[in-house]
Tab-separated table of C-alpha atoms and ligand atoms in Angstrom:
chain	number	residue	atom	x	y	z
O	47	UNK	CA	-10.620	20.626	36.094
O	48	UNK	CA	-12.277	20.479	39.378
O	49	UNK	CA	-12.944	16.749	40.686
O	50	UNK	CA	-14.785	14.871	43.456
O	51	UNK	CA	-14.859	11.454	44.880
O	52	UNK	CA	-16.111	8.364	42.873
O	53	UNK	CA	-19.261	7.188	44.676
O	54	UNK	CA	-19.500	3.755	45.512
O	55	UNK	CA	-22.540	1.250	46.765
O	56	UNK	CA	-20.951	-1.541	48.044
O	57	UNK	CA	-23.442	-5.103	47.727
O	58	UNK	CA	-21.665	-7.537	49.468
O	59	UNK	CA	-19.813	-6.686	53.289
O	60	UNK	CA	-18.175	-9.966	53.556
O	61	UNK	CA	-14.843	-10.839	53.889
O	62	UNK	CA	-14.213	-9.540	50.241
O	63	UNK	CA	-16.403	-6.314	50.739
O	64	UNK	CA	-15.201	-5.702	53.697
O	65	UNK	CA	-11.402	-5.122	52.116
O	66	UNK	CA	-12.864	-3.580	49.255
O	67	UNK	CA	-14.878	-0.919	51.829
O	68	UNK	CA	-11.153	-0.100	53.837
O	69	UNK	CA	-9.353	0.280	50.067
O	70	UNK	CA	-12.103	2.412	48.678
O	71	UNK	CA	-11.677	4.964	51.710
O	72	UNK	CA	-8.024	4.923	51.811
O	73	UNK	CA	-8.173	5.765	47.799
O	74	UNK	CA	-10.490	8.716	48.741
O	75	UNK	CA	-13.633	7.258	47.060
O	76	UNK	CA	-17.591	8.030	48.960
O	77	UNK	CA	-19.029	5.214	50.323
O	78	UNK	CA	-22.515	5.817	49.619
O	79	UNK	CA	-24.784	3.331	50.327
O	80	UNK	CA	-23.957	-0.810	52.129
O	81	UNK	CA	-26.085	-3.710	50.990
O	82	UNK	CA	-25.692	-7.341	52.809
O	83	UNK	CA	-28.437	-9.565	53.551
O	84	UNK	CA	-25.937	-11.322	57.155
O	85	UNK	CA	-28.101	-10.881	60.356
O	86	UNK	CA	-24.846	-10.262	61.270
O	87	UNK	CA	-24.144	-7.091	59.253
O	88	UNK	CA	-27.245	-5.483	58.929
O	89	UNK	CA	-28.334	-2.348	60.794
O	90	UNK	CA	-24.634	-1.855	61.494
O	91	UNK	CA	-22.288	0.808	60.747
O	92	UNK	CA	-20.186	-0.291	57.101
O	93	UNK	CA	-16.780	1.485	58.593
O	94	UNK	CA	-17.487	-0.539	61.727
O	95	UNK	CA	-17.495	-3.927	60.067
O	96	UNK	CA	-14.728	-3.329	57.496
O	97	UNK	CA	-12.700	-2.174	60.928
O	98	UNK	CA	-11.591	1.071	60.286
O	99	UNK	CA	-10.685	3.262	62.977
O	100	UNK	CA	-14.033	5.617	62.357
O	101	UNK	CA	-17.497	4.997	61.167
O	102	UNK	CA	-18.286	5.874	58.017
O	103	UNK	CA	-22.022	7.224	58.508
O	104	UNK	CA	-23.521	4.231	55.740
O	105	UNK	CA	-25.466	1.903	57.574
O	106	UNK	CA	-25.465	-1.445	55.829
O	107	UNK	CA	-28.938	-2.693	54.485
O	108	UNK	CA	-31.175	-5.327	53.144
O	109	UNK	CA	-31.583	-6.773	50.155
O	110	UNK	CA	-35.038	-5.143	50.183
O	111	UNK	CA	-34.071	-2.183	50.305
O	112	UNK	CA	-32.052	-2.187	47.691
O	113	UNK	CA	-33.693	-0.255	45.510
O	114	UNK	CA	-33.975	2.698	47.722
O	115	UNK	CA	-30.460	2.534	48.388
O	116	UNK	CA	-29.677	3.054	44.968
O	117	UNK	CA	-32.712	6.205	44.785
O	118	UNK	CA	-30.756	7.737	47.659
O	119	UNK	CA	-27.164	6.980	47.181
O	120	UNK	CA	-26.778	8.986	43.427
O	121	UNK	CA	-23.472	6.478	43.139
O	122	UNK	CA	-21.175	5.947	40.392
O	123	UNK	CA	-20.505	2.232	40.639
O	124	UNK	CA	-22.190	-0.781	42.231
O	125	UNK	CA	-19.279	-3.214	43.758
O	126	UNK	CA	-20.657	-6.304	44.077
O	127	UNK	CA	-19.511	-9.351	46.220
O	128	UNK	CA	-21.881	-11.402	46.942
O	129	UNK	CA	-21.805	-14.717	45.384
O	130	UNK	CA	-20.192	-16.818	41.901
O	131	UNK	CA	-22.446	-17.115	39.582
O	132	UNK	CA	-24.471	-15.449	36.998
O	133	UNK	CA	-27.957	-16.709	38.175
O	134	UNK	CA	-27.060	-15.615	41.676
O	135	UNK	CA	-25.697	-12.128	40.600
O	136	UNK	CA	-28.062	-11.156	37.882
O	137	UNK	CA	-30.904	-9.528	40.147
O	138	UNK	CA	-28.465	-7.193	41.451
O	139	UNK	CA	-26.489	-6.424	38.148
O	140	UNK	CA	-30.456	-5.686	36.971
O	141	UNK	CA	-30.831	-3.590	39.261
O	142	UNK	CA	-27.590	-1.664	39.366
O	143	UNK	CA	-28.184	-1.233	35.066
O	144	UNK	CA	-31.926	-0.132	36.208
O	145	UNK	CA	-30.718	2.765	37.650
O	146	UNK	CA	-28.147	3.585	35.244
O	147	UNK	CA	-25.494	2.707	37.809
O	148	UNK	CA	-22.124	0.869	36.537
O	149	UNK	CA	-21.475	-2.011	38.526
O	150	UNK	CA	-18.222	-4.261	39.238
O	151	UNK	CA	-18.522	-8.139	40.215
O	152	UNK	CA	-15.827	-10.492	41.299
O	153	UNK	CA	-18.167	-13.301	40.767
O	154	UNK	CA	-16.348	-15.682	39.113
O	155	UNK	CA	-18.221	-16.625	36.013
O	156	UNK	CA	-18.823	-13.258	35.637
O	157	UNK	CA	-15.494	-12.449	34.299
O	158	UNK	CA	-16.127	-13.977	30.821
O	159	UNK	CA	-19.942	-14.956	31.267
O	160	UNK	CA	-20.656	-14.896	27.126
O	161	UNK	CA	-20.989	-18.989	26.233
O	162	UNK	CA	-21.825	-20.386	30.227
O	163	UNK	CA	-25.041	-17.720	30.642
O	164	UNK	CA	-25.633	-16.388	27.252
O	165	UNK	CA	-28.855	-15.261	27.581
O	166	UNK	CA	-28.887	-13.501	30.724
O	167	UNK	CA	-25.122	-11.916	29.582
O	168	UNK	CA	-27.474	-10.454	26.684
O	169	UNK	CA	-29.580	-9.233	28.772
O	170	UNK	CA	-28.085	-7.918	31.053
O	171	UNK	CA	-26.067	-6.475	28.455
O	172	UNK	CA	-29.256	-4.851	26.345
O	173	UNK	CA	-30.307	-3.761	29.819
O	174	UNK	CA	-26.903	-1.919	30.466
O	175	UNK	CA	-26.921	-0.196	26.899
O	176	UNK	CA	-30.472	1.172	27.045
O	177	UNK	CA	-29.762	2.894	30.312
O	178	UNK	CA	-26.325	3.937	29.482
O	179	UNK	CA	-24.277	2.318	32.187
O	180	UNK	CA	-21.411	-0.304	32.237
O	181	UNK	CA	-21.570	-4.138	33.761
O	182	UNK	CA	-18.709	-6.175	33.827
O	183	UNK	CA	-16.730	-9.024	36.343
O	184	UNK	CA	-13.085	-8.467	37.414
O	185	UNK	CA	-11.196	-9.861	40.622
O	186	UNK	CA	-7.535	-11.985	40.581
O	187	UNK	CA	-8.189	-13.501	37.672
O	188	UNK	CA	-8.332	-10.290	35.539
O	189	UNK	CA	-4.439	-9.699	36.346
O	190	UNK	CA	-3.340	-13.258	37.527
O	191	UNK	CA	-5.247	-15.801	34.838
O	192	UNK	CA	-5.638	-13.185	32.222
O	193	UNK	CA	-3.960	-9.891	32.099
O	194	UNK	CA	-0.414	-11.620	33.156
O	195	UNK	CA	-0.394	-14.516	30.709
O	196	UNK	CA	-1.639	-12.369	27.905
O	197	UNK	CA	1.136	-9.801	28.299
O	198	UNK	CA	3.570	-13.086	28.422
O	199	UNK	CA	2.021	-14.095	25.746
O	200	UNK	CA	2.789	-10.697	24.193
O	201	UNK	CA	6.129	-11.674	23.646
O	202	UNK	CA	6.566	-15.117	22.542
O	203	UNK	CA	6.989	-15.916	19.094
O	204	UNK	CA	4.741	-19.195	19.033
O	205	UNK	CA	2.045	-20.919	21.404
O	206	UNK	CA	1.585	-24.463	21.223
O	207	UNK	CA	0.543	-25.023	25.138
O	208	UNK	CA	-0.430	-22.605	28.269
O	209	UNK	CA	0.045	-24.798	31.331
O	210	UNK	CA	-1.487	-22.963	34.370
O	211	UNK	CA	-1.538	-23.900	38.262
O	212	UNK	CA	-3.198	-21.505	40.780
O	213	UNK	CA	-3.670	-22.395	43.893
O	214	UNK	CA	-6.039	-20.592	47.117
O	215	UNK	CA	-6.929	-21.462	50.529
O	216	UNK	CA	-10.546	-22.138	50.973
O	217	UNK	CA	-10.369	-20.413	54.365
O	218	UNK	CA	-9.798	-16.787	53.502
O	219	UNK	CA	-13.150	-16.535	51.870
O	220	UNK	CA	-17.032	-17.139	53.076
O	221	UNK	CA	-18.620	-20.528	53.709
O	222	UNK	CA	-20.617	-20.319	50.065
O	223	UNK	CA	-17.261	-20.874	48.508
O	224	UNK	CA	-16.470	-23.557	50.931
O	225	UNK	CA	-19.697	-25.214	50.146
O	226	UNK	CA	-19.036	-24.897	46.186
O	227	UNK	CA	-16.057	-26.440	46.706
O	228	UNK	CA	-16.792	-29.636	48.503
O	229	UNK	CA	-15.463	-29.319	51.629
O	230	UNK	CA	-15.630	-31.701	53.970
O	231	UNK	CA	-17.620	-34.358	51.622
O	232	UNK	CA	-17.021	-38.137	51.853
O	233	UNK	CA	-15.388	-39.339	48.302
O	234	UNK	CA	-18.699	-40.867	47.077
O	235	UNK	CA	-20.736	-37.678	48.069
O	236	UNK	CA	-18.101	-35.652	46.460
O	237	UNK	CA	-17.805	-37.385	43.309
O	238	UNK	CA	-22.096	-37.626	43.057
O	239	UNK	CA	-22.314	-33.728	44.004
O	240	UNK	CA	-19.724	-31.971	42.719
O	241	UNK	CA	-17.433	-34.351	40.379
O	242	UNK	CA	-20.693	-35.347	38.393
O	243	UNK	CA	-21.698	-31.624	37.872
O	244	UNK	CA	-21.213	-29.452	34.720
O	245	UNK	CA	-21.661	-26.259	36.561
O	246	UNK	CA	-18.578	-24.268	34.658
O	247	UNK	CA	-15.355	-23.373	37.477
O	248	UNK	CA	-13.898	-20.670	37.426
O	249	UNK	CA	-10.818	-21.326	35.423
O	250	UNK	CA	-13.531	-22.242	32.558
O	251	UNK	CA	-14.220	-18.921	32.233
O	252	UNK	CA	-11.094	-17.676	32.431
O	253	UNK	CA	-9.825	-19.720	29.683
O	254	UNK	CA	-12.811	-18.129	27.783
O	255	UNK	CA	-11.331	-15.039	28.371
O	256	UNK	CA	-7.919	-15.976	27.502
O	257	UNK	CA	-9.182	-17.181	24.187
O	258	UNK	CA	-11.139	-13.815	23.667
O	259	UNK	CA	-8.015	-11.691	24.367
O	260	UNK	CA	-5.906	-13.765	21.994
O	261	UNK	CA	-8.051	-13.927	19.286
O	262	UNK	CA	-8.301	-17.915	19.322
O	263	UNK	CA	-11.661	-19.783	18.904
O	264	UNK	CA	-12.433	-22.470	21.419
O	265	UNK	CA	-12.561	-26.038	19.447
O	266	UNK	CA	-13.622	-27.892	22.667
O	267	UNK	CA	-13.445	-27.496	26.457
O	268	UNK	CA	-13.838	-29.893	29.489
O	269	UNK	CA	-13.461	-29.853	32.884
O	270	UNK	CA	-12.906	-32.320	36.057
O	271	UNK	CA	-13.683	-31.697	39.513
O	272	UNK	CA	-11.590	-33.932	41.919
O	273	UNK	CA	-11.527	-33.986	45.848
O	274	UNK	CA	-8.246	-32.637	47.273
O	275	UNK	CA	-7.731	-34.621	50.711
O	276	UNK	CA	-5.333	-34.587	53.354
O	277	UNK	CA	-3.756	-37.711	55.371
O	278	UNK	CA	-4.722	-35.984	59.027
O	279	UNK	CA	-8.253	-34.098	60.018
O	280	UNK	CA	-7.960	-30.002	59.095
O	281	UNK	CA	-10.442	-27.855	60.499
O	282	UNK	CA	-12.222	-25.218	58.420
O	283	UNK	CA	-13.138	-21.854	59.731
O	284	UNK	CA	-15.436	-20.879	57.201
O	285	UNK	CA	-17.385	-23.891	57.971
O	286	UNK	CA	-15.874	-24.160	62.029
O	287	UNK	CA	-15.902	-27.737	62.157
O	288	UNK	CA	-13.341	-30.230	61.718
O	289	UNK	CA	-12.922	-32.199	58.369
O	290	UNK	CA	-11.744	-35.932	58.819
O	291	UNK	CA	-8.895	-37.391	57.054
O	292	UNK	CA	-9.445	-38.373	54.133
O	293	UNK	CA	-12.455	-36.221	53.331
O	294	UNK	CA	-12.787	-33.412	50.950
O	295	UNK	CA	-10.339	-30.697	52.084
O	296	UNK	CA	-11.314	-28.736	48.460
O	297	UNK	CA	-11.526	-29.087	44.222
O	298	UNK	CA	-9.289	-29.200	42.122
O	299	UNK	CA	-10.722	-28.407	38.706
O	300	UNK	CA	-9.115	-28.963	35.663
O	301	UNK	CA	-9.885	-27.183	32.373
O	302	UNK	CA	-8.694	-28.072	28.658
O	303	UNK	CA	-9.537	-25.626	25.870
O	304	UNK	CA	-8.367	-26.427	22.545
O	305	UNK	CA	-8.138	-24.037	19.899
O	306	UNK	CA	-8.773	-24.507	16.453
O	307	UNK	CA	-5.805	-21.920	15.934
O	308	UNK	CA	-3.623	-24.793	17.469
O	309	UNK	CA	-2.866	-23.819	21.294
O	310	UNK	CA	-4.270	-25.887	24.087
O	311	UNK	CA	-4.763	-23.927	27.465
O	312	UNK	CA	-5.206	-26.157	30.297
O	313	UNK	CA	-5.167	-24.799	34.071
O	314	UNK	CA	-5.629	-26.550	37.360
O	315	UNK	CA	-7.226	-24.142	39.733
O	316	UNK	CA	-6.738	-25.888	43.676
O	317	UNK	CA	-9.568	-24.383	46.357
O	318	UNK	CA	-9.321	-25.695	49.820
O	319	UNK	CA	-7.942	-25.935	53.372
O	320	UNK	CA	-4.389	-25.718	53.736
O	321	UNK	CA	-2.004	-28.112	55.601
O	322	UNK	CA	0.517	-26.673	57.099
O	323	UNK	CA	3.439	-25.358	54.859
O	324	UNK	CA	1.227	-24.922	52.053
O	325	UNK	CA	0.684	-21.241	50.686
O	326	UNK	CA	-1.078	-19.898	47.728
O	327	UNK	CA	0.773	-19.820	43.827
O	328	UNK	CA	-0.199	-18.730	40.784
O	329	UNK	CA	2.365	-19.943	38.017
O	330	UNK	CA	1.992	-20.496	34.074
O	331	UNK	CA	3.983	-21.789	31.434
O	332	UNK	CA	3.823	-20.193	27.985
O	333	UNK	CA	4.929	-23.024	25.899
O	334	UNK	CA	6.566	-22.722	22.088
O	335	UNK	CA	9.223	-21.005	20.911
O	336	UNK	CA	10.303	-20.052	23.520
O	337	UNK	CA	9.338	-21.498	26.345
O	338	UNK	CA	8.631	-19.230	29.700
O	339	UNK	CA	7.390	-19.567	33.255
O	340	UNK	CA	6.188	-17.252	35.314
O	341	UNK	CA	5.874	-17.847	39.074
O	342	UNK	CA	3.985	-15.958	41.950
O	343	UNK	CA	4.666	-17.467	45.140
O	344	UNK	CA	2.448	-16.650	47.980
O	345	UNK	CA	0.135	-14.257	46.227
O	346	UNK	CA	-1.928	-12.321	48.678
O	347	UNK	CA	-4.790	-13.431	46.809
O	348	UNK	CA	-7.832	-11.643	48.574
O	349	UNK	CA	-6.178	-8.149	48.532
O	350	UNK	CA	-4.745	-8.597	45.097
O	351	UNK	CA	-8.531	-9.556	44.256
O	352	UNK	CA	-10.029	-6.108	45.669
O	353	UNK	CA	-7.230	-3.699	44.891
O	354	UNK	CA	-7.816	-4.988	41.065
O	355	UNK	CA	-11.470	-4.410	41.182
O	356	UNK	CA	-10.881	-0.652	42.863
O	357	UNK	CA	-8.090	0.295	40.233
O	358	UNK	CA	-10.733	-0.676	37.666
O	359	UNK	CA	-13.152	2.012	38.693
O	360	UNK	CA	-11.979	5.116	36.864
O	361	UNK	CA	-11.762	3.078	33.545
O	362	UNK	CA	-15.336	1.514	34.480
O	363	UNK	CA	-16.410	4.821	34.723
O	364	UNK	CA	-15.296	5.639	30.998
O	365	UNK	CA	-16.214	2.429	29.378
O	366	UNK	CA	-18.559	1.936	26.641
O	367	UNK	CA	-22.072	1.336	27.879
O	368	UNK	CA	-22.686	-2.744	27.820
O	369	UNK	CA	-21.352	-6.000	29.564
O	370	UNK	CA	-18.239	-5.115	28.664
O	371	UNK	CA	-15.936	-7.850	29.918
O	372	UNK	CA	-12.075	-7.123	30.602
O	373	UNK	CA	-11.212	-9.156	27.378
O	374	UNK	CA	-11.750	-5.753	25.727
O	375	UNK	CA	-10.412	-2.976	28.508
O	376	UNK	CA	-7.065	-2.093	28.809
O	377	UNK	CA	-5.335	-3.845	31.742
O	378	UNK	CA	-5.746	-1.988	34.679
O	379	UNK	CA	-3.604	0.809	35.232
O	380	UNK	CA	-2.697	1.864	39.176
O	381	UNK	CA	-4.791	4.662	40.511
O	382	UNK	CA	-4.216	6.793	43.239
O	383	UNK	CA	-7.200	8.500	43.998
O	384	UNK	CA	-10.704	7.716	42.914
O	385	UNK	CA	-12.028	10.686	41.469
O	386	UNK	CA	-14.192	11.576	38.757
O	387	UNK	CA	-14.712	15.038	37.016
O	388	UNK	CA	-17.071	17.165	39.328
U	988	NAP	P1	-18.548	-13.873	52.275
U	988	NAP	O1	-17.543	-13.544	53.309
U	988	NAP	O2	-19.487	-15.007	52.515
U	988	NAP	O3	-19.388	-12.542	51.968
U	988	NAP	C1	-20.490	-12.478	51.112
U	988	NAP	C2	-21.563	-11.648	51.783
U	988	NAP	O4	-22.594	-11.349	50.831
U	988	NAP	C3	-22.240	-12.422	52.936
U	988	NAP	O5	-22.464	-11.542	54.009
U	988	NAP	C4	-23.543	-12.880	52.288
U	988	NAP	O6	-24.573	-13.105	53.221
U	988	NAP	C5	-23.845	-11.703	51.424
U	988	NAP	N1	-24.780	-11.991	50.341
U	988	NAP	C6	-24.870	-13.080	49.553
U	988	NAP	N2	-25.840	-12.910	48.632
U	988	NAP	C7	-26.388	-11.690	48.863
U	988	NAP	C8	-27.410	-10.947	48.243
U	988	NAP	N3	-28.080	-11.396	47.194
U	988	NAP	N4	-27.690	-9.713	48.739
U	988	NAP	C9	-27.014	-9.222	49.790
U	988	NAP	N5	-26.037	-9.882	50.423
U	988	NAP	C10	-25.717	-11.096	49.954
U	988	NAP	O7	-17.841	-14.182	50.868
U	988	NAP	P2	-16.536	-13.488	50.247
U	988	NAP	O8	-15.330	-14.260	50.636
U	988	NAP	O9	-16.582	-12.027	50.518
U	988	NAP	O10	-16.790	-13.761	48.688
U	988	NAP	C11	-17.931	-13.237	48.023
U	988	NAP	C12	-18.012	-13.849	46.616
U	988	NAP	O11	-16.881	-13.413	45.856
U	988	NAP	C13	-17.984	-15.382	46.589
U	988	NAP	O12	-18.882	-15.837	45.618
U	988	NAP	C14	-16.548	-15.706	46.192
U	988	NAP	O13	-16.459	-16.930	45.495
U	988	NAP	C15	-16.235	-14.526	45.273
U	988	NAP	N6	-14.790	-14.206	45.206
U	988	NAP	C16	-14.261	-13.919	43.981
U	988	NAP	C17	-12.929	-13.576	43.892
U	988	NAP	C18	-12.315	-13.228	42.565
U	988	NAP	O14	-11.110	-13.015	42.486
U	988	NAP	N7	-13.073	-13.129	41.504
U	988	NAP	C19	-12.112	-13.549	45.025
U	988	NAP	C20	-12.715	-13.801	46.256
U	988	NAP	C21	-14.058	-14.138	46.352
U	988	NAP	P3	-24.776	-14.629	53.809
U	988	NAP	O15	-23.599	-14.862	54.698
U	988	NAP	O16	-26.079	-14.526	54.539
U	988	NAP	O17	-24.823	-15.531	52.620
């Protein structure tokens, strides 16, 4: 059977996209068509910001043009990393399912959006079915909150607790997530802005999804958002300025789920600067009979993140048509070349 390239839009040429752009080429995927809204991006060459050592020939647009982007691209699959949320994303996803385009988010809530935005997870997911194209979120989580634990979980004879602790550093992503995350508030600001909100972290919904792929119903679920701080000033690069002691150097969130099958799931997700010594670690304890740990120190978290999302294509490509979260995809398997039957 004769094959050709998958063909990709990529919305989003940050620091994320930018990875995701230099993966997609060396995986022999099309880069068809470069959306970012940075003064700093736009008008220039996508190969040239990602770094590679040609251009690519895809200049990278506006927002506003958007639309005829996807007219003139003909692509397979939207990648899409632009922001967290769905409220932010949904535009995008709209317009992606408009034109009968699958698209591919690592926005965080994105990854299990069904209880935090219902409605616009419906329809979006309506919207995806009538024009016969698949939505769905992905990123680390999909292997490192979800797909890992659940294949632990696989194996153990009884669940009473899943104890999880991931930890990244603030720095290797944009300012937004910076922002989101507090950094460099005073404790009262921090604990008015972002302690006293209910806007859902990201190890909310990946509970949800944990839930979802073990067939338990969530009972209840909270969440705290505390300042992480450090005893001498850190400067951020995202945000190039210098946080003072004592100031917020990230969150912490923490998230309970209980189930009404029994299990409690509770995971501390840490976002911020790093002193020095500290790297990033994902680790989780399945507890029960019997009890296991898994630990992954010093995670490349960023590239783990895109190579995820670009191993997901081909089976993206074949999924049902819907928001079709990863809950209900096979893990992803590792591909070698992105191609598609021509
Ligand atoms: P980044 O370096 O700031 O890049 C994001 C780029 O998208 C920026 O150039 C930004 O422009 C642009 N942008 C934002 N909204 C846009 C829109 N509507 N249309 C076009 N361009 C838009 O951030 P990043 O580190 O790549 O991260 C991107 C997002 O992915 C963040 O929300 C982050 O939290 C998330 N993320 C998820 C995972 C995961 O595993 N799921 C991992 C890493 C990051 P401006 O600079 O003008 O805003």
């Amino acid at each position: 059977m004769s094959k050709r390239p998958i063909r990709v839009i990529q919305w989003g040429c940050g620091l994320m996209g930018q990875i995701m752009i230099r993966y997609l080429r060396d995986k022999g995927a099309e880069l068809v068509g470069a959306i970012d809204r940075n003064a700093a991006r736009r008008g220039l060459d996508a190969g040239e910001v990602a770094r590679l050592d040609r251009p690519l020939g895809v200049r990278i647009r506006h927002p506003e043009e958007a639309d005829a982007v996807f007219r003139e691209a003909r692509a397979d699959v939207c990648i899409l990393c632009t922001r967290s949320t769905m409220p932010e994303l949904v535009d995008s996803l709209k317009l992606a399912a408009h034109h009968g385009v699958n698209a591919i988010t690592i926005g965080e809530e994105a990854f299990y959006p069904w209880t935090t935005s219902k409605a616009l997870t419906e329809e979006l997911d309506r919207l995806a079915r009538s024009s016969d194209c698949t939505l769905t979120g992905s990123g680390f989580q999909d292997v490192f909150w979800g797909n890992l634990i659940a294949v632990l979980a696989g194996s153990t004879q009884r669940i009473t607790r899943i104890q999880g602790l991931t930890r990244y550093n603030a720095d290797d992503y944009g300012s937004a997530l910076a922002q989101k995350h507090g950094i460099g508030l005073d404790p009262e600001t921090f604990a008015a802005r972002i302690g006293a909100s209910n806007a859902p972290s990201y190890v909310w919904n990946s509970n949800e999804w944990l839930c979802a792929r073990l067939g338990w119903r969530v009972r209840d679920i909270r969440q705290q958002l505390l300042p992480t701080t450090h005893t001498e000033a850190l400067r951020s690069t995202s945000l190039d300025r210098e946080i003072p002691a004592g100031h917020a150097t990230g969150m912490k969130a923490v998230v309970v789920v209980e189930t009404h099958e029994g299990p409690v799931i509770e995971t501390h997700c840490e976002g911020k600067l790093y002193a020095p010594g500290e790297v990033d670690l994902n680790e989780w304890t399945l507890q029960g009979e019997p009890e296991t740990t898994v630990t992954i120190r010093k995670p490349a978290t960023p590239e783990l993140t895109c190579a995820t999302v670009v191993n997901r294509l081909p089976q993206l490509l074949a999924a049902p048509p819907g928001f079709i979260t990863t809950d209900r995809l096979d893990m992803a398997p590792h591909v070698t070349r992105l191609e598609v039957a021509a």
